[in-house]
Coordinates of C-alpha atoms in Angstrom, one line a residue:
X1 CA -30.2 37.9 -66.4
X2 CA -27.9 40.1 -68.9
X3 CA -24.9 37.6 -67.4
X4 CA -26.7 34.7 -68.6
X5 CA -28.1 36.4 -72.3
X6 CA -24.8 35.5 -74.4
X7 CA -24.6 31.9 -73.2
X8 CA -28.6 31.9 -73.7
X9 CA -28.4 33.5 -77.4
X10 CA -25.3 30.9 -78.2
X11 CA -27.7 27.6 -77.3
X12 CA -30.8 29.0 -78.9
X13 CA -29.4 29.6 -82.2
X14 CA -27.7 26.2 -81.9
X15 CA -31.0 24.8 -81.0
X16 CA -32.3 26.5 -84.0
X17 CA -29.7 25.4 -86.5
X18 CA -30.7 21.6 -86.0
X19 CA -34.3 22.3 -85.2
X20 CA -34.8 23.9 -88.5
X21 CA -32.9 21.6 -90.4
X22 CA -35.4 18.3 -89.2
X23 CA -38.4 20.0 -90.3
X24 CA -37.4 22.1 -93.5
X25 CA -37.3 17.8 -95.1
X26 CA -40.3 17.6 -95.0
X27 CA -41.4 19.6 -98.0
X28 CA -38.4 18.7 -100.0
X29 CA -39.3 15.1 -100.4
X30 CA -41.5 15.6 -103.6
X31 CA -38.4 17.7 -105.2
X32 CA -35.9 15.0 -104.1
X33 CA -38.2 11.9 -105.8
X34 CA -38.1 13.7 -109.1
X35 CA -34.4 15.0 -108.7
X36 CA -32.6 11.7 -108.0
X37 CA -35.3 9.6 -110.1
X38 CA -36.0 7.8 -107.0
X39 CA -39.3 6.6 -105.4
X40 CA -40.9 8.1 -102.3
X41 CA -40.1 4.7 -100.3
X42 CA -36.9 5.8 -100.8
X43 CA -36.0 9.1 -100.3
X44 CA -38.6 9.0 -96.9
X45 CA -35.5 6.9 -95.6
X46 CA -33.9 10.1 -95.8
X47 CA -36.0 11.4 -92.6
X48 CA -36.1 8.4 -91.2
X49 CA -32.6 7.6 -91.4
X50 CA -31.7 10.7 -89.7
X51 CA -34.8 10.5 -86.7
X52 CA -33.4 6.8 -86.1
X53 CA -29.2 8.1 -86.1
X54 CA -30.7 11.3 -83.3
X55 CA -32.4 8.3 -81.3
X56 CA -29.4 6.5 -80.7
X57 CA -27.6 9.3 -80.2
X58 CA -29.2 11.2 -77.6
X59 CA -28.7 9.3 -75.0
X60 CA -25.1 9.3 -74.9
X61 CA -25.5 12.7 -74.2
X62 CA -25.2 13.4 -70.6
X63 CA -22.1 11.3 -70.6
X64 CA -20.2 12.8 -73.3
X65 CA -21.2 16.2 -71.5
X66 CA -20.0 15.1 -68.2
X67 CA -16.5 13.5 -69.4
X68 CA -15.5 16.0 -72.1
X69 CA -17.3 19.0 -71.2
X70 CA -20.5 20.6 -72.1
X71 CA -18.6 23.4 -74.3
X72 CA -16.6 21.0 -76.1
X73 CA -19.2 18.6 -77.0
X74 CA -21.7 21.5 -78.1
X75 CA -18.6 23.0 -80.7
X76 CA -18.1 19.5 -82.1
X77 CA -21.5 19.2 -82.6
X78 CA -22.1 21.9 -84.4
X79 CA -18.8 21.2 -86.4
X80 CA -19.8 18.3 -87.3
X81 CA -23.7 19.2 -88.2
X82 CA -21.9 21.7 -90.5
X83 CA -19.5 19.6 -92.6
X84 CA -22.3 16.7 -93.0
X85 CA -25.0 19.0 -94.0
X86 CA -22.2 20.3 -96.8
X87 CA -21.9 16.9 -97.9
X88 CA -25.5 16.6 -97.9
X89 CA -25.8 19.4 -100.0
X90 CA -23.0 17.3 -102.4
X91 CA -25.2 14.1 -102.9
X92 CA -24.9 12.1 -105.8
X93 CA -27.7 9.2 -105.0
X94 CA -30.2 8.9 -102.5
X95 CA -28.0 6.3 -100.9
X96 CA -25.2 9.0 -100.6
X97 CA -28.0 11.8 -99.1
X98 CA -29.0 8.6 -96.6
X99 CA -25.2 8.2 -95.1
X100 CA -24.9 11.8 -94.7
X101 CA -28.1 12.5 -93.1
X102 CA -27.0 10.1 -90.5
X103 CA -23.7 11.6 -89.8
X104 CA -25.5 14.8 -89.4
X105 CA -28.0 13.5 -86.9
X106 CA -25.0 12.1 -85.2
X107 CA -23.9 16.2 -84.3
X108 CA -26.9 17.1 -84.1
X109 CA -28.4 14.9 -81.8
X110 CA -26.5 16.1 -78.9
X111 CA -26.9 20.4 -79.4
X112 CA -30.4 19.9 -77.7
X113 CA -30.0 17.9 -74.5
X114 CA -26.2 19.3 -73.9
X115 CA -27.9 23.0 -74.4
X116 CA -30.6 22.6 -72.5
X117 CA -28.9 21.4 -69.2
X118 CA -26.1 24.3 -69.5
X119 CA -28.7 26.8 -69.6
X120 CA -30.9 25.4 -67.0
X121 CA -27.6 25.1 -64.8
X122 CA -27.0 28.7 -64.9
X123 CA -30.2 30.4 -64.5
X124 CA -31.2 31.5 -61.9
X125 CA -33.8 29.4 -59.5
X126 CA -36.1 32.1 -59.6
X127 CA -35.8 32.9 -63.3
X128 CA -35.8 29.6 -64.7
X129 CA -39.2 29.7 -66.1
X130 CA -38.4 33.1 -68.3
X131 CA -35.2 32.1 -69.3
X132 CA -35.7 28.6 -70.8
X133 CA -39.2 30.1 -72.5
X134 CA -36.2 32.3 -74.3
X135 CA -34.4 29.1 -75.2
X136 CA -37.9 27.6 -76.3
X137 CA -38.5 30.2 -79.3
X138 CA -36.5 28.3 -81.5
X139 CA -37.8 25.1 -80.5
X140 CA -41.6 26.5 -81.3
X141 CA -40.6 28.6 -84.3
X142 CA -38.2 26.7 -86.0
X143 CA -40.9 23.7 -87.1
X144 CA -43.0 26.3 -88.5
X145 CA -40.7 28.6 -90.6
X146 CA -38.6 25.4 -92.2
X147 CA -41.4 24.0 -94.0
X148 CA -41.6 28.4 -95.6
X149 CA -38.1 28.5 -96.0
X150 CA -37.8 25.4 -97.7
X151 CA -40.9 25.9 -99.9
X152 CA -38.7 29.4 -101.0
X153 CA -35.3 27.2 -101.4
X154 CA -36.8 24.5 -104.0
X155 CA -39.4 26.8 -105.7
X156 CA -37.1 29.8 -106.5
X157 CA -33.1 28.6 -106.1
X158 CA -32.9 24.6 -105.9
X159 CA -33.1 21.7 -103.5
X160 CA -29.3 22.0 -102.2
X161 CA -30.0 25.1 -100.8
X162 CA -31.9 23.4 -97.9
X163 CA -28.4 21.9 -96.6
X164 CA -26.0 25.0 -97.4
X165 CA -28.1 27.2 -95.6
X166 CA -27.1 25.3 -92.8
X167 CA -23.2 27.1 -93.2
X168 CA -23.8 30.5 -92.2
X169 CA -26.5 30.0 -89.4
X170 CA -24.0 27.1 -88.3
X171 CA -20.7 29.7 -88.3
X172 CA -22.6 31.7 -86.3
X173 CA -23.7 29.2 -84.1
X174 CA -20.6 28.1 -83.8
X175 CA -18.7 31.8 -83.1
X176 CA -21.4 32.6 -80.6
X177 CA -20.7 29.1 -78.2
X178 CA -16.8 29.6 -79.0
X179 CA -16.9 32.8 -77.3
X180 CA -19.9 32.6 -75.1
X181 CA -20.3 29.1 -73.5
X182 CA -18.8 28.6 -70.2
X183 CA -15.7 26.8 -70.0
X184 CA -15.4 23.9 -67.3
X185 CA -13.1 21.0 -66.3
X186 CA -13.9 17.8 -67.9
X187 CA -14.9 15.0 -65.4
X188 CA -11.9 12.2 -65.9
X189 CA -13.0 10.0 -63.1
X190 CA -16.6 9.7 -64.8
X191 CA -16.6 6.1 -66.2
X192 CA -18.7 4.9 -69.0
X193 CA -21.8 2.5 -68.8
X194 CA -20.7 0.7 -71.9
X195 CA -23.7 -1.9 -71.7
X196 CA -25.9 1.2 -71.3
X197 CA -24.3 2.5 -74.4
X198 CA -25.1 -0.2 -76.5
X199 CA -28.3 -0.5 -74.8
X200 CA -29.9 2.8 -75.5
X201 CA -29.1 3.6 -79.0
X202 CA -30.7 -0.3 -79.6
X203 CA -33.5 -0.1 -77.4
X204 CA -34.1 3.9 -78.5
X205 CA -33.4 3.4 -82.5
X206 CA -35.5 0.5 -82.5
X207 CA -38.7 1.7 -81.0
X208 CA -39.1 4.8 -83.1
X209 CA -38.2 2.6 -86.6
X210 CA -41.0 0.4 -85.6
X211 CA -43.6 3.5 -84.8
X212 CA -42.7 4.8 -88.3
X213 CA -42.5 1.3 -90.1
X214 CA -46.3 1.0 -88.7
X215 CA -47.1 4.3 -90.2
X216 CA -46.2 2.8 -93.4
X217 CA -46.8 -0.9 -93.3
X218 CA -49.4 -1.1 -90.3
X219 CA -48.6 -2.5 -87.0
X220 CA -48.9 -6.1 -88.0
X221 CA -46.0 -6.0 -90.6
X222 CA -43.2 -8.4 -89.8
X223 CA -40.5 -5.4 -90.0
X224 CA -43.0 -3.4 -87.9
X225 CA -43.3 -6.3 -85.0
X226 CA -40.0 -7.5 -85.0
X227 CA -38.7 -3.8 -84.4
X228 CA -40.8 -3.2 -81.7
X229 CA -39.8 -6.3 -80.0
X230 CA -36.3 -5.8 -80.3
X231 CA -36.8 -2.5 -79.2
X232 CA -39.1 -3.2 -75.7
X233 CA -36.6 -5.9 -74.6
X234 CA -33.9 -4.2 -75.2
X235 CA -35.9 -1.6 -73.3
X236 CA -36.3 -3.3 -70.4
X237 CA -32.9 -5.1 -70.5
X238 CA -31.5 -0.9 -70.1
X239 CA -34.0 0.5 -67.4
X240 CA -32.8 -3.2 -65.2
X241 CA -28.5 -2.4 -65.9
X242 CA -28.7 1.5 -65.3
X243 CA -31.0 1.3 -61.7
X244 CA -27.9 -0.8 -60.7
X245 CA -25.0 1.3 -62.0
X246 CA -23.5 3.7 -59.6
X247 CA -22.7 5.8 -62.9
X248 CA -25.3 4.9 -65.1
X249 CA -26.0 6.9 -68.9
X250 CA -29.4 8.2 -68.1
X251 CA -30.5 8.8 -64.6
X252 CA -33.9 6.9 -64.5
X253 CA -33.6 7.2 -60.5
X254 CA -35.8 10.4 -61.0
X255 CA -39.2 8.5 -61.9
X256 CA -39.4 7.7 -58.0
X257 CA -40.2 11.5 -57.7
X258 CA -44.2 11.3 -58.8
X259 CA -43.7 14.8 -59.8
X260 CA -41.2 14.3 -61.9
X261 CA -43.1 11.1 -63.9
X262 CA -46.6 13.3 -63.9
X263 CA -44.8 16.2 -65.2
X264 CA -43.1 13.9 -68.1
X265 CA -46.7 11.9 -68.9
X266 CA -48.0 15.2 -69.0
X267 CA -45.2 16.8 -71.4
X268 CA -45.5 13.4 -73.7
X269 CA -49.7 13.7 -74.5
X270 CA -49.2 17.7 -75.2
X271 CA -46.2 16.8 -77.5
X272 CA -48.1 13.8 -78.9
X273 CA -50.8 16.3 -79.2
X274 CA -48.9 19.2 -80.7
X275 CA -46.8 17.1 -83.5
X276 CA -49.6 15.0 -84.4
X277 CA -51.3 18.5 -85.3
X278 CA -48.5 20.1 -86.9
X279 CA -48.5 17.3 -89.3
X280 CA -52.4 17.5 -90.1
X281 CA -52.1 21.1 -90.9
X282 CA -49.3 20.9 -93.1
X283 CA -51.1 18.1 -95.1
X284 CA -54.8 19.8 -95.0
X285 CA -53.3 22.8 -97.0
X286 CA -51.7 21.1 -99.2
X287 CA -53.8 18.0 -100.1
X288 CA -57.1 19.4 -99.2
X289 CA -57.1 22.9 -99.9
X290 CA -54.8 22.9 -103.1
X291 CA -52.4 25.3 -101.7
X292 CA -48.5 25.5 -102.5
X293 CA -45.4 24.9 -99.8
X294 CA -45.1 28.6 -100.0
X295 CA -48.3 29.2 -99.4
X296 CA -49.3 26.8 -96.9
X297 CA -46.1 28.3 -94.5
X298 CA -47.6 31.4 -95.2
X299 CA -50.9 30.1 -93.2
X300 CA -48.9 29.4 -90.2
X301 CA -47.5 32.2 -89.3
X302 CA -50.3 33.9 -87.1
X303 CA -49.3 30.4 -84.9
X304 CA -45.6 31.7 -84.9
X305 CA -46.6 35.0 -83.6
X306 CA -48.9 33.8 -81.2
X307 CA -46.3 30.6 -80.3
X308 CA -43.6 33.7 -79.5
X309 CA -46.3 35.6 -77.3
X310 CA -47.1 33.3 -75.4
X311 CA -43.4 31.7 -74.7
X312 CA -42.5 34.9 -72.8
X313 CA -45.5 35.5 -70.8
X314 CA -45.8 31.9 -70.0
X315 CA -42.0 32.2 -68.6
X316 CA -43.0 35.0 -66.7
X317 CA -45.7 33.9 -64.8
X318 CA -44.4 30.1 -64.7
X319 CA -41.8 32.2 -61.9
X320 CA -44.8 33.8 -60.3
X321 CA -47.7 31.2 -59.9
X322 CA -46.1 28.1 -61.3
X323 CA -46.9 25.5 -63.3
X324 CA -50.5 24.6 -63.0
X325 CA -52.0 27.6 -63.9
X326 CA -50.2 27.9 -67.1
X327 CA -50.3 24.8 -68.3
X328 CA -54.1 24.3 -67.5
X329 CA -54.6 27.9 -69.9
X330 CA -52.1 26.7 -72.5
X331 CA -53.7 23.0 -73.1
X332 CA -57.1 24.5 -72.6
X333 CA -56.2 27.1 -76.0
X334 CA -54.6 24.0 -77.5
X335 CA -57.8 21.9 -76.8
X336 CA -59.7 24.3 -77.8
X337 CA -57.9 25.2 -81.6
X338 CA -58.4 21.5 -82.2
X339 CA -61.9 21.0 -81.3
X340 CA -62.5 24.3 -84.0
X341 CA -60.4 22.1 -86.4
X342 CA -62.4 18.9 -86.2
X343 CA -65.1 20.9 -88.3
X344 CA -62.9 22.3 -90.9
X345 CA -64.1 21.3 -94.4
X346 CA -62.1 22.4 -97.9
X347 CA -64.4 25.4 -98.4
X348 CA -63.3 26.5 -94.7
X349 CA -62.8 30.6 -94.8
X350 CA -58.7 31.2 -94.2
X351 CA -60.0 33.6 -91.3
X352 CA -61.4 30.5 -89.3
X353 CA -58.3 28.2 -90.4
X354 CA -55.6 30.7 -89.3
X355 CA -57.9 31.6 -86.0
X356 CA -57.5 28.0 -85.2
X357 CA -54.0 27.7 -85.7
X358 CA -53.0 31.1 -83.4
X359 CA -55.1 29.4 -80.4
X360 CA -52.5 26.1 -80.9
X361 CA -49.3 27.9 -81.0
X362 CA -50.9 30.0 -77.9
X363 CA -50.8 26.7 -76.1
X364 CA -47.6 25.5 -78.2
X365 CA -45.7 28.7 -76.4
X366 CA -47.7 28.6 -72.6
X367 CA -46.8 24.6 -72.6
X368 CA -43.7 23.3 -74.5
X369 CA -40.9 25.0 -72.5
X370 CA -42.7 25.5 -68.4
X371 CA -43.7 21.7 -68.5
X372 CA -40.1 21.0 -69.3
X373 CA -38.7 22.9 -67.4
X374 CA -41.0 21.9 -64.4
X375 CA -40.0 18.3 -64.9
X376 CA -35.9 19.6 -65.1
X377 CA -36.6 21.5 -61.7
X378 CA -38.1 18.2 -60.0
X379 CA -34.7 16.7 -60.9
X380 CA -31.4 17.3 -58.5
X381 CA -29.7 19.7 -60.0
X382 CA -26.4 17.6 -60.3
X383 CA -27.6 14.8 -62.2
X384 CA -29.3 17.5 -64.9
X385 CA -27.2 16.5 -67.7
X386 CA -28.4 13.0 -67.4
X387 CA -31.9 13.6 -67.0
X388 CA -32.1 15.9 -70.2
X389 CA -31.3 13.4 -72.4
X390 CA -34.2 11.0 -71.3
X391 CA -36.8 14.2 -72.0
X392 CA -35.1 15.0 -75.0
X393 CA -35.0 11.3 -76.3
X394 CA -38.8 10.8 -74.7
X395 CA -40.1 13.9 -76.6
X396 CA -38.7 11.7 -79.9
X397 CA -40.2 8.5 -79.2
X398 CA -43.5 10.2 -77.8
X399 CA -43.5 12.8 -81.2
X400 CA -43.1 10.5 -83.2
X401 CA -46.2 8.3 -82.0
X402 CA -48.7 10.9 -82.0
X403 CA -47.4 11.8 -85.8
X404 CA -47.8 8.1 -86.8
X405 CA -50.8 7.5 -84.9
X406 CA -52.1 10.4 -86.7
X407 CA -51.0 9.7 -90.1
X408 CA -52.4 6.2 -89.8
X409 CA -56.1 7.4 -88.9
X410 CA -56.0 9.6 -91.7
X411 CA -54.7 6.8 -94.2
X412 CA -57.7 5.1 -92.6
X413 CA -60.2 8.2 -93.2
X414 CA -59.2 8.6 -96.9
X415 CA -59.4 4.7 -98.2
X416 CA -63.2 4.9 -96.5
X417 CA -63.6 7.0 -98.7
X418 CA -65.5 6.7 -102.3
X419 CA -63.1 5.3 -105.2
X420 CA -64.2 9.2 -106.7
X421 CA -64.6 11.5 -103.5
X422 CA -64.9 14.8 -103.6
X423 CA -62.4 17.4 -102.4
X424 CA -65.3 18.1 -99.7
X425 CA -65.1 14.3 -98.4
X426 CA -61.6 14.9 -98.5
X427 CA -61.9 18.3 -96.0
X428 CA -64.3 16.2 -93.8
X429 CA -61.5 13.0 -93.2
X430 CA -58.8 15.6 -92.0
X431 CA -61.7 17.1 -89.9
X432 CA -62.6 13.7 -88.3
X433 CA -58.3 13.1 -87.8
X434 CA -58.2 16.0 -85.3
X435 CA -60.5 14.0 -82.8
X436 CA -57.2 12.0 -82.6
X437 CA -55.1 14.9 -81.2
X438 CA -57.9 15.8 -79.7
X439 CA -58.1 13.0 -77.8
X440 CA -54.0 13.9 -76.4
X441 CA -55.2 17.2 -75.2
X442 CA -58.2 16.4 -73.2
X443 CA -55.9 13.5 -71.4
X444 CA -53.5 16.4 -71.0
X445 CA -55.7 18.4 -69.6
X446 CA -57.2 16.6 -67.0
X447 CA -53.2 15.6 -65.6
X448 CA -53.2 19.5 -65.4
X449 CA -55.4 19.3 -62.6
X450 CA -53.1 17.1 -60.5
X451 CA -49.8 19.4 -61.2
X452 CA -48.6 20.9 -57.9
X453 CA -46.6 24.5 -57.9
X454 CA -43.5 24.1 -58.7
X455 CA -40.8 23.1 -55.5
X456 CA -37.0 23.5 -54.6
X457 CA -35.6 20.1 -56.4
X458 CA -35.4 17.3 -54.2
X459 CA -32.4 15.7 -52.8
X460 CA -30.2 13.7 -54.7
X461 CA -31.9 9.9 -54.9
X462 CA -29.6 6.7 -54.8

């Protein structure tokens, strides 16, 4: 375990760096209309820009991994996350912030999947489950302290601060894989699946404009329709040229284990779950209960502490009785935060409210990382780096469903709503919302029931 702590501490705070940065938006959108004397249509494109840019990007992942080398791909990553988010931090016009959001999103995209395999490669079999619940604090931690640290950044320095900050976390990010990561030869003979690559980013891209263009327009609108289209046939057109390819970019091969493909349906309704959630809360404090950035991060962090508990003991005893118990507990907690939440109101006590939010990040932490790393483990361990950019670029199409589902119920909650509601009708349509992610966690919870304990991977399929 010590021999694997460095290279452990290099990917998590790489993780962290990008992780941060997608989620510490979301509360600088308000500053940023008023700053550039723009319009909200228009500066959202700067989170959508960069969410459809890591899309595409992802999947290329396993490839560039294999033919370059994990190490090298991972430093140019970060590199290039740094130098965009500078540039970021330089931006004239929203159309300037736009470009450089997506370059960013280009380096970014890969730090995840690329990590992830590494560190799953050199763990130990019978320490997996403790070691990548290590590598999962960032990933549970990071979505709740951006939205605090950026709520600090714009109310007390200024809005540019929420891309520079980026420079020192990403020099150190950067020193700790330089000298830490494992250094390996890069694989020359591996040849690219160039209809794959133009495939993917299409298909990928395409499919999560067209969930967020319905949580804006609705899913009748042209843009909306037309995306999703594009998106399903191109789709399909992938998964039919990379089950032929004898090198293809993503190894689909790996949904003919049923573990493997109830282990990922079962990581997608807890994520769909979880995000969908995440958003709510973040909304209720602000809309509904009048509170500031500042203050509504300040809510969450009873979730963070309980998120970090229960990432470590979930690791430990993911090694010991595997996955089913665990994630039965965790998505029971998480089930049962968000029934407690569908009877919130505006005059809800901060006790009740913060109660419910340490029971979700409870099941965030017993969840997130042992379902992921249960599907990895049901996966030969050879064709890793190809099968962590399909859960990586899954966990982005499926996160950012249960978001705009989510958002669009609640859109649909508010206009039913008297012309003069009251801040107490108000409470009540967030209240009604989290039957939605409700509804993500009871399917999740039943698939529980049909997890089996975790095996020796299978052998390679062809």
């Amino acid at each position: 375990m010590k021999k694997i702590l460095p290279i452990l501490l290099a990917v998590a705070t790489g993780m962290f760096l990008i992780i941060l940065d997608s989620t510490i938006m979301n509360v600088a959108v308000p500053k940023l209309v008023d700053t550039f004397h723009s319009n909200l249509g228009t500066i959202q494109w700067v989170i959508t820009a960069y969410t459809l840019a890591l899309s595409a990007v992802i999947p290329l992942a396993g490839w560039f991994s294999d033919r370059f080398t994990p190490k090298v791909m991972f430093l140019s990553s970060i590199v290039l996350f740094i130098l965009a988010s500078l540039l970021c931090a330089l931006a004239q016009t929203p159309e300037q912030l736009i470009i450089f959001r997506i370059i960013q999103a280009l380096g970014g995209g890969m730090v995840a999947p690329i990590g992830i395999a590494m560190v799953f490669k050199v763990s130990p079999p019978d320490k997996r489950g403790s070691v990548m619940g290590i590598l999962g604090i960032p990933m549970l931690l990071a979505p709740i302290f951006g939205p605090i640290l950026s709520g600090w950044l714009i109310e007390f320095i200024n809005w540019h601060w929420i891309f520079l900050i980026n420079l020192p976390v990403g020099i150190i990010a950067f020193w700790m894989a330089w000298r830490y990561l494992p250094a390996s030869k890069p694989g020359k003979e591996m040849k690219l699946d160039v209809l794959g690559a133009i495939l993917a980013p299409i298909a990928f891209a395409s499919l999560v404009f067209s969930v967020h263009q319905a949580g804006e327009k609705g899913w009748i609108d042209e843009w909306t329709l037309g995306s999703l289209g594009l998106g399903v046939v191109t789709l399909l057109l992938f998964i039919w040229n990379e089950l032929k390819q004898k090198h293809p970019l993503l190894e689909l091969r790996v949904f003919r284990s049923k573990t493997f493909t109830h282990g990922i349906i079962l990581a997608w309704m807890n994520q769909m779950a979880l995000f969908g959630s995440i958003l709510l809360f973040t909304l209720y404090l602000q809309q509904a209960k009048g509170l500031s950035p500042l203050e509504a991060g300040l809510y969450v962090i009873p979730q963070a502490i309980m998120s970090t508990i229960g990432i470590n003991v979930g690791g430990k005893l993911f090694d010991r009785y595997g996955v089913r118990p665990i994630a039965f507990v965790g998505i029971l907690s998480l089930a049962g935060a968000l029934f407690a939440l569908t009877h919130i109101t505006t005059s809800t006590s901060a006790f009740y409210i913060m109660s419910s939010f340490a029971f979700v990040g409870l099941g965030q932490g017993l969840t997130m990382m042992q379902l992921n790393t249960h599907v990895l483990k049901s996966a030969p361990i050879e064709l890793v780096n190809r099968v962590t950019p399909i859960t990586t670029s899954a966990q982005q199409i499926m996160s950012s469903f249960g978001i705009t589902i989510t958002a669009a119920y609640l859109s649909n909650q508010i206009r039913s709503l008297p012309a003069q509601h009251t801040l107490e009708q108000l409470g009540q349509a967030f209240g009604h919302t989290f039957w939605i992610t409700l509804s993500f966690a009871l399917i999740a919870l039943v698939l529980t029931f049909f997890l089996k304990k975790s095996s020796a991977p299978p052998k390679k399929t062809r």
